[in-house]
Coordinates of C-alpha atoms in Angstrom, one line a residue:
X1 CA 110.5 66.6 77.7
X2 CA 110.9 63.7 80.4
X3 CA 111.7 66.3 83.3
X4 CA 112.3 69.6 84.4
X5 CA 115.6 69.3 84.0
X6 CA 115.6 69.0 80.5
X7 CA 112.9 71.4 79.9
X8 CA 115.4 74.1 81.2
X9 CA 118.4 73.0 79.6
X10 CA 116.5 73.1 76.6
X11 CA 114.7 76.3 77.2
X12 CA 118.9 78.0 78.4
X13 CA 119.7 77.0 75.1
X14 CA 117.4 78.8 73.0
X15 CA 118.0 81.9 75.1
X16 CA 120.0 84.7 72.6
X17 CA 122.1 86.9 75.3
X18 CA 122.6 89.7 72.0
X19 CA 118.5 89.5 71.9
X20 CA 117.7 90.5 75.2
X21 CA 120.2 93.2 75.0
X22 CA 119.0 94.4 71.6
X23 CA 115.2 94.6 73.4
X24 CA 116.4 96.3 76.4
X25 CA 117.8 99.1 74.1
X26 CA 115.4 99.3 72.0
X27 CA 112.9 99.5 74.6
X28 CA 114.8 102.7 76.2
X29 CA 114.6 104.1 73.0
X30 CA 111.0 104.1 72.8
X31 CA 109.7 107.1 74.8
X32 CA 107.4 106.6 77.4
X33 CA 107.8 108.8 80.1
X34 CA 105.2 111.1 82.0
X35 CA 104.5 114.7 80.3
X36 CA 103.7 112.5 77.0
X37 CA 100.2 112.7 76.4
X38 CA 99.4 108.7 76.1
X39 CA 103.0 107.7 77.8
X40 CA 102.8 104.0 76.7
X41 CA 101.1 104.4 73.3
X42 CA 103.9 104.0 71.1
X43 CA 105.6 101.2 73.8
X44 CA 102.7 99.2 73.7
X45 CA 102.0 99.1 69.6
X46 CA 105.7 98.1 69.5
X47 CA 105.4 95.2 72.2
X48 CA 101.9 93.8 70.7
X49 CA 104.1 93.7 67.0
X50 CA 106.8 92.2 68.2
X51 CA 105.0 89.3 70.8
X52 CA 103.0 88.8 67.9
X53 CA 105.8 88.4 65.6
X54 CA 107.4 85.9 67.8
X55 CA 104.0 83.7 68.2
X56 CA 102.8 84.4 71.4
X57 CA 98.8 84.9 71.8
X58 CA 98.8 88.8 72.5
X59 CA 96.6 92.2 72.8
X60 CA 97.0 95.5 73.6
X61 CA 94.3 96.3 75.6
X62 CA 92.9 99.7 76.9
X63 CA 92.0 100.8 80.5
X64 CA 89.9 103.4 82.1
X65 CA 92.3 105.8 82.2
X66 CA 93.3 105.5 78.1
X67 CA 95.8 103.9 78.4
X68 CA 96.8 100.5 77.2
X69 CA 98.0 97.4 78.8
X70 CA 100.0 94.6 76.7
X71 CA 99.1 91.1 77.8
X72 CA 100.9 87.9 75.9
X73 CA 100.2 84.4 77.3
X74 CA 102.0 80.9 76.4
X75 CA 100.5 77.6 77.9
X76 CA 97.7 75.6 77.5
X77 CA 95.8 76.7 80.9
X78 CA 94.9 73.2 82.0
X79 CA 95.8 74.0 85.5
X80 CA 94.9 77.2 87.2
X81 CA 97.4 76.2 90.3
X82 CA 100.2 76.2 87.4
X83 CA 99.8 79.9 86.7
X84 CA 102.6 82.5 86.4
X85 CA 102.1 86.5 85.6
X86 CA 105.6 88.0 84.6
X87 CA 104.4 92.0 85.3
X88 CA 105.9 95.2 84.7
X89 CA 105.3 98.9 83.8
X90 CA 106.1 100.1 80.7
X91 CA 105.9 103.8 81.7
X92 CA 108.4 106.2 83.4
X93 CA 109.2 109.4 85.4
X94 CA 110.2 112.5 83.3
X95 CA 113.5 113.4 81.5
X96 CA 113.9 117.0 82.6
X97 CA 117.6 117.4 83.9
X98 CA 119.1 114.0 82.9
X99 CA 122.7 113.9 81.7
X100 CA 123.1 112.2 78.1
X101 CA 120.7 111.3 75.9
X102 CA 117.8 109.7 78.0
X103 CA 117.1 107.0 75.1
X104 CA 120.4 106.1 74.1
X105 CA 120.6 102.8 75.5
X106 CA 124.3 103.2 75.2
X107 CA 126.2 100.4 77.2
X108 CA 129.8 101.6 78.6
X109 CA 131.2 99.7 81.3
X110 CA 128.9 97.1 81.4
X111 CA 126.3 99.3 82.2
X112 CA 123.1 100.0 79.9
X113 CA 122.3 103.6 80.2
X114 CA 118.8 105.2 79.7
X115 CA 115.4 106.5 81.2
X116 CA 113.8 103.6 81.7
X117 CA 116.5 101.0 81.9
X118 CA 116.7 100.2 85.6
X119 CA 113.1 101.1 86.1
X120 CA 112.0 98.9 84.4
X121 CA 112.5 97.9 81.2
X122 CA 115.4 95.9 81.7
X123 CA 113.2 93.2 83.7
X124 CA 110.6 93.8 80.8
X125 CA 112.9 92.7 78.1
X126 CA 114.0 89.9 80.4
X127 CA 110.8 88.5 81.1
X128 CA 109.8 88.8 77.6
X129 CA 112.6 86.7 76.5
X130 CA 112.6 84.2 79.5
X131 CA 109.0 83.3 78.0
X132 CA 110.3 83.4 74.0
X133 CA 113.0 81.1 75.3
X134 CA 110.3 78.3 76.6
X135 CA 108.1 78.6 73.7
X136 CA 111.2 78.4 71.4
X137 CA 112.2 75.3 72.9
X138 CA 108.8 73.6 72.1
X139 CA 108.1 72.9 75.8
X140 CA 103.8 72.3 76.1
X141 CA 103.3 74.1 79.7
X142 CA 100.4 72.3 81.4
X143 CA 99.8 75.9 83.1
X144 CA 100.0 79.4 81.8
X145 CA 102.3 82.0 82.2
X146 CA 101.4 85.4 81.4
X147 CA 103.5 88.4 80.2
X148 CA 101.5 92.0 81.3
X149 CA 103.2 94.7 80.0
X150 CA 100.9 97.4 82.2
X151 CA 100.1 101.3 82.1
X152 CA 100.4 104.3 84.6
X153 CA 102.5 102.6 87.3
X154 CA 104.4 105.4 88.2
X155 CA 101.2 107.5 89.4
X156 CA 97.6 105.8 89.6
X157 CA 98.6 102.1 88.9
X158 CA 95.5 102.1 86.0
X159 CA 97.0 98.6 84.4
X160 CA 98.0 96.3 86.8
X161 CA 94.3 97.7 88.5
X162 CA 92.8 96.6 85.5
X163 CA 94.3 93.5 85.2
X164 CA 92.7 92.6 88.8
X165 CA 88.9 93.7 87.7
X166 CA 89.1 91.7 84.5
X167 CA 92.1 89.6 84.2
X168 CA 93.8 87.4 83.6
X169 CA 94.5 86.2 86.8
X170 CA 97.1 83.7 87.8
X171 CA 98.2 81.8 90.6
X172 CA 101.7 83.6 91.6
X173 CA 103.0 87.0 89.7
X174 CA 106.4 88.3 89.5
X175 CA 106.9 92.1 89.6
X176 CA 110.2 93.3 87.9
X177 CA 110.9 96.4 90.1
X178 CA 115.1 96.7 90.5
X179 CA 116.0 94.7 93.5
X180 CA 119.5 93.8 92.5
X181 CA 118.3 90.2 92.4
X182 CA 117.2 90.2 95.9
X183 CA 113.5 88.7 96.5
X184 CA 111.5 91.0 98.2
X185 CA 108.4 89.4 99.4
X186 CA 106.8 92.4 101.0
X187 CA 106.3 96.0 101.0
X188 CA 104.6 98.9 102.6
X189 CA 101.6 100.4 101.3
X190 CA 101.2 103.8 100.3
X191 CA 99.4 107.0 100.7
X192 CA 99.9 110.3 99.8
X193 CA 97.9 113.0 102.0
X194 CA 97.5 116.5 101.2
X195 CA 97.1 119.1 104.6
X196 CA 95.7 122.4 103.6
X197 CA 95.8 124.9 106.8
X198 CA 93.4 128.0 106.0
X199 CA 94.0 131.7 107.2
X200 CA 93.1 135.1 106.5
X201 CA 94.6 137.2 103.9
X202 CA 95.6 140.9 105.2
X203 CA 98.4 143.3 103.9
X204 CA 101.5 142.7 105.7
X205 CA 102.0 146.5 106.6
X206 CA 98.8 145.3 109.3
X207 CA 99.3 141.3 109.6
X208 CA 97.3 141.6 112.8
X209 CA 94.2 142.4 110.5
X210 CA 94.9 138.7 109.0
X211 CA 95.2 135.0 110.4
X212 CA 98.4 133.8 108.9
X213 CA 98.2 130.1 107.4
X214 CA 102.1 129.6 107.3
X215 CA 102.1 130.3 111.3
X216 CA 99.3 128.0 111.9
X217 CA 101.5 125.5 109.9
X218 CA 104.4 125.5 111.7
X219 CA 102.1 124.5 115.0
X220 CA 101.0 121.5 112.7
X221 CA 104.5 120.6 112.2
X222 CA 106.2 120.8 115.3
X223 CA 103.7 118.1 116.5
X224 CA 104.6 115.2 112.9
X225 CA 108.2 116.2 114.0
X226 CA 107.8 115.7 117.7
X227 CA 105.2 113.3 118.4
X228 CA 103.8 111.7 115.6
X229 CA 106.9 110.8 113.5
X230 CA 108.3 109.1 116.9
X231 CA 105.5 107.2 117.2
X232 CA 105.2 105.5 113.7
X233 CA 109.0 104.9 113.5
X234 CA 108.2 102.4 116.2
X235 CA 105.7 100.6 114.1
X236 CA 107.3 97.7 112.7
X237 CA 105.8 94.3 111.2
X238 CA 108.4 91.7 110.4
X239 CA 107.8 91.4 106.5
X240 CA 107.6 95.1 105.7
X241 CA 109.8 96.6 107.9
X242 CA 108.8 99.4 109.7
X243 CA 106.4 102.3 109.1
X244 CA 107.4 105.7 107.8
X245 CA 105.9 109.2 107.5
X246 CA 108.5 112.2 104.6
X247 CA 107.1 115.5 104.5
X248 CA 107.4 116.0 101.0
X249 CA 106.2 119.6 100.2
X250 CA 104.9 122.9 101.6
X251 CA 103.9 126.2 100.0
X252 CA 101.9 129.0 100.5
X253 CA 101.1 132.8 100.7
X254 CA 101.2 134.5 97.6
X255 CA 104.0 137.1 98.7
X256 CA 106.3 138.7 100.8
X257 CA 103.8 141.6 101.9
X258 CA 100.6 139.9 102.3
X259 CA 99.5 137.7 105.4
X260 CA 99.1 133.7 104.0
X261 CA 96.0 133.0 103.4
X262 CA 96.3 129.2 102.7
X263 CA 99.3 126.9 103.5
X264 CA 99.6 123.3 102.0
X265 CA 101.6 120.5 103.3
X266 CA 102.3 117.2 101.3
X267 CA 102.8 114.3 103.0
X268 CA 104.3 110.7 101.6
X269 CA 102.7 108.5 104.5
X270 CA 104.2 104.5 103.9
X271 CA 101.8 102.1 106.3
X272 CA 101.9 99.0 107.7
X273 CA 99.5 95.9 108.1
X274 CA 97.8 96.7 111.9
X275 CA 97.3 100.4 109.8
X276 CA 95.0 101.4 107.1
X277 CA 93.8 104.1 104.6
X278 CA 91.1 105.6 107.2
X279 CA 93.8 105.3 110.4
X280 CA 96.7 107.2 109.1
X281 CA 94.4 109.7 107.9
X282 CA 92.2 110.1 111.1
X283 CA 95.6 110.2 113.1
X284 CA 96.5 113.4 110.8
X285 CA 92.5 114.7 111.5
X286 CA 92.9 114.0 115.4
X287 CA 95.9 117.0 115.2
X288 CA 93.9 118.8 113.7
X289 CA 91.0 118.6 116.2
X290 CA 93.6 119.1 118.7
X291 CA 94.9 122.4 117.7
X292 CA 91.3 123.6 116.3
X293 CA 90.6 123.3 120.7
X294 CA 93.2 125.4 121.5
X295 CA 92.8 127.8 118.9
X296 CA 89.4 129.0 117.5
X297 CA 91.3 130.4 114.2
X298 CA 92.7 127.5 113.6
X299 CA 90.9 125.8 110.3
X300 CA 92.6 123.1 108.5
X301 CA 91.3 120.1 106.5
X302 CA 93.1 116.3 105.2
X303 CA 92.4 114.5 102.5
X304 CA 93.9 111.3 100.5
X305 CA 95.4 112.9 97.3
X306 CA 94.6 109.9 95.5
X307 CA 90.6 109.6 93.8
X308 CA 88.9 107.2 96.1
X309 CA 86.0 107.2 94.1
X310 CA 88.0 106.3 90.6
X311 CA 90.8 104.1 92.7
X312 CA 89.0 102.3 95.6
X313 CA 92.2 99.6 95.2
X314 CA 94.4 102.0 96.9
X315 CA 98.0 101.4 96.9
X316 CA 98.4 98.5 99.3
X317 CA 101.0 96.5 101.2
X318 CA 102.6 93.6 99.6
X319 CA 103.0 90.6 102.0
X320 CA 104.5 87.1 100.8
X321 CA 105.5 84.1 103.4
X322 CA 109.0 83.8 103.2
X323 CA 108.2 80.1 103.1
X324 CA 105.7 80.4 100.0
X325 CA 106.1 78.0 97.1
X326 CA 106.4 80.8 94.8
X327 CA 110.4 82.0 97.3
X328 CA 110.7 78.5 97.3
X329 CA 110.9 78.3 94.0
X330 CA 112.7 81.6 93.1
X331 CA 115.1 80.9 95.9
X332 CA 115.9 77.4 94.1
X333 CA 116.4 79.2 90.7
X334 CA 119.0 81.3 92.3
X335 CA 120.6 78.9 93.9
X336 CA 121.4 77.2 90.3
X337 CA 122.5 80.3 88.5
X338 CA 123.9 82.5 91.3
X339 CA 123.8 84.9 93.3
X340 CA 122.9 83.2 96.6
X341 CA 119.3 83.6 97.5
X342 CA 118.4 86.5 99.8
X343 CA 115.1 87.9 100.9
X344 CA 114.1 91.2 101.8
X345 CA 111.6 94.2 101.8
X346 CA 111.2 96.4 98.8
X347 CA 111.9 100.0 100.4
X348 CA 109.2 101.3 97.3
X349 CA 105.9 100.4 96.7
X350 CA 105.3 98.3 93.6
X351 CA 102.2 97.1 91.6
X352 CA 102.5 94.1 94.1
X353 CA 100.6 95.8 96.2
X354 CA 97.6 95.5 94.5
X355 CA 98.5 91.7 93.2
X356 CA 98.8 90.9 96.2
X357 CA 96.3 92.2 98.7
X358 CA 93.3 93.3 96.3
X359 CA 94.3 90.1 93.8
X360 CA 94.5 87.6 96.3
X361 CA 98.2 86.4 94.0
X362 CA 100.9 85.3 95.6
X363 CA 103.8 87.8 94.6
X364 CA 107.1 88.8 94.9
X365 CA 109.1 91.4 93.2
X366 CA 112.5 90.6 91.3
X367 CA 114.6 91.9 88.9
X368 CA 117.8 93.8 87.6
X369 CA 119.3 96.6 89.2
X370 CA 119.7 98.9 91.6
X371 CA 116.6 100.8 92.6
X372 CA 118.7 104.0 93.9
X373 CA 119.6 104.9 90.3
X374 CA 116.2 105.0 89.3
X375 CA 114.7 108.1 88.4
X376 CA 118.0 109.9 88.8
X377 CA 119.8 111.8 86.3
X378 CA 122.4 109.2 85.0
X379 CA 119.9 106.3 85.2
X380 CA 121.3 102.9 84.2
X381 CA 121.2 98.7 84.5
X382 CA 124.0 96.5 85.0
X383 CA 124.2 94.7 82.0
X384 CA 125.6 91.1 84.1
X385 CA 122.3 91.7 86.1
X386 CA 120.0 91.7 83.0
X387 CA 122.0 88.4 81.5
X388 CA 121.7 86.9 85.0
X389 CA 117.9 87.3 86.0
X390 CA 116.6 85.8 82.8
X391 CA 117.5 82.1 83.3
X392 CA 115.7 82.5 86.8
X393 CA 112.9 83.8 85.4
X394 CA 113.0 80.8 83.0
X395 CA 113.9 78.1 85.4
X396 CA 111.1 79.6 88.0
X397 CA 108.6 79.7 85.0
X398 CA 109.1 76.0 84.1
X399 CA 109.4 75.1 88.0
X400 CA 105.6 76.5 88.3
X401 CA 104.1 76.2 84.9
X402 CA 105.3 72.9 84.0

């Protein structure tokens, strides 16, 4: 090829619009949701087939957790500054309560239906064939781009965490998450915290033989609700957005006519840079200490839900320049194949996270879709949104690769 130019004409032209569609569906059709007992087994066998198939370099590759990771890469590598991972889960939430049949992949009103197909195998079958449409076109990258198909993003993030201790790594990464096209160059990170308020157990014909844990809980509440959730809505950074704190569950007692012996609160806490892991939790252990002063019966622990030992990585923030060759370059793709170009926050967190701040990648996230559908009961992907993001995923490949 004498220039970019050509190279993406070239690669548009070898891009099958029917293809991409037929992958999405079948894709949906493949379970892989949570409850299964290896979620992305049967994905991942399909994926290595059919990268194979189409001649990519490919493996399917197991983490710690058991679960497998599909890596395919095209490119000859001779630059690691030319280095592109396309990244994206193949798992999903559950399929309790959905209406339809969650794999159908049916496509009614140019909408493509299914668990899965917003969140996000869509983007997957996109990026797939963003990459099949370059190496169909016969165009030798000078760098690499890399397809990662990963495990277990919807709880513990085992792939794309394996993919940082062992590789491959590349220069910049693309996450696929639903953005509706948008470029989200940042996100918060994540933590979710588990509360556990202890009391006494006593019958509740005598309650003042007991120390009731639900009582003591509500003293823990009315100071999130009062003091502490004020406070961190007023922590903002200008990439992120701002800091947020959802009580997300509370149970406790065992029934009506005993005294609650143990209350537990679950806590979805999203942080900021200027926070960490250790400061959101020693804010929740400070409340503690204060109501453990003013009450001698008060006895109540925090911890991280998440295993620190097994997942030092965390779930981290996400934080791209706005200016960053890698917007630059999606921003410019946009701008040739529409919609205008517009940056934002994710509101989720995203496998960027870890890309990002434990990978040392530059990263943004970018795909199909509308993230509020996701994991809802009529989950679905606009199908002009799928069509649309693959020949900026092509054109930002050849833009970086090249």
């Amino acid at each position: 090829m004498k220039n970019r130019k050509e190279a993406l004409q070239a690669a548009l032209s070898c891009l099958d619009e029917t293809s991409l569609l037929d992958l999405t569906r079948k894709l949906i059709a493949i379970p892989s949701h949570h409850g299964l007992e290896n979620p992305e087994r049967e994905m991942a066998a399909y994926l290595e087939r059919f990268l194979a198939e189409a001649g990519l370099t490919v493996c399917r590759r197991l983490t710690a957790g058991g679960r497998f990771n599909v890596i395919a890469t095209l490119g000859k590598n001779r630059s690691p500054e030319k280095t592109l991972m396309l990244n994206g889960h193949m798992d999903t939430v559950g399929v309790e309560n959905m209406k339809g049949d969650p794999f159908s992949g049916e496509i009614v009103d140019g909408k493509i239906f299914g668990r899965g197909s917003v969140d996000m195998k869509a983007a997957l079958a996109s990026m797939i064939h963003a990459v099949l449409a370059v190496k169909e076109a016969g165009i030798p990258l000078e760098g690499q781009v890399v397809f990662a198909g990963v495990a277990d993003e919807e709880l513990w993030n085992a792939g794309t965490r394996d993919l940082v201790a062992r590789g491959p790594r590349t220069k910049y990464a693309i996450v696929g998450e639903p953005t509706g096209l948008r470029i989200d160059h940042g996100h918060r990170a994540l933590e979710w915290i588990e509360i556990v308020i202890r009391g006494r157990a006593a019958h509740g014909g005598t309650p003042e033989r007991g120390v009731n844990a639900i009582e003591k809980a509500g003293k823990l509440l009315r100071i999130l609700c009062d003091e502490l959730l004020p406070a961190i809505n007023e922590r903002t950074h200008p990439i992120t957005g701002p800091s947020t704190l959802n009580l997300g569950q509370i149970f406790g007692g065992t029934q009506p006519s005993t005294v609650a012996g143990e209350c537990v609160i679950r806590l979805d806490r999203r942080w900021i840079p200027g926070e960490s892991t250790e400061s959101v939790l020693d804010e929740l252990r400070e409340i503690i200490r204060r109501l453990r002063e003013d009450d001698p019966d008060y006895d109540g622990d925090v911890r991280n839900m998440r295993d620190m030992a097994m997942n030092t990585v965390g779930q981290p923030p996400l934080l791209t320049a706005p200016d960053s060759p890698l917007v630059r370059r999606l921003s410019e793709a946009l701008s040739r194949f529409g919609p205008s170009p517009r940056l934002g926050a994710f509101p989720g967190w995203t496998d960027g996270g870890i890309l990002s701040s434990a990978g040392g990648i530059e990263t943004v996230v970018f795909g199909p879709g509308d993230l509020s559908v996701a994991h809802s009961d009529r989950e679905f992907c606009p199908v002009d949104e799928v069509i649309r993001s693959c020949p900026v995923y092509i054109s930002t490949l050849l833009d970086l690769c090249l």
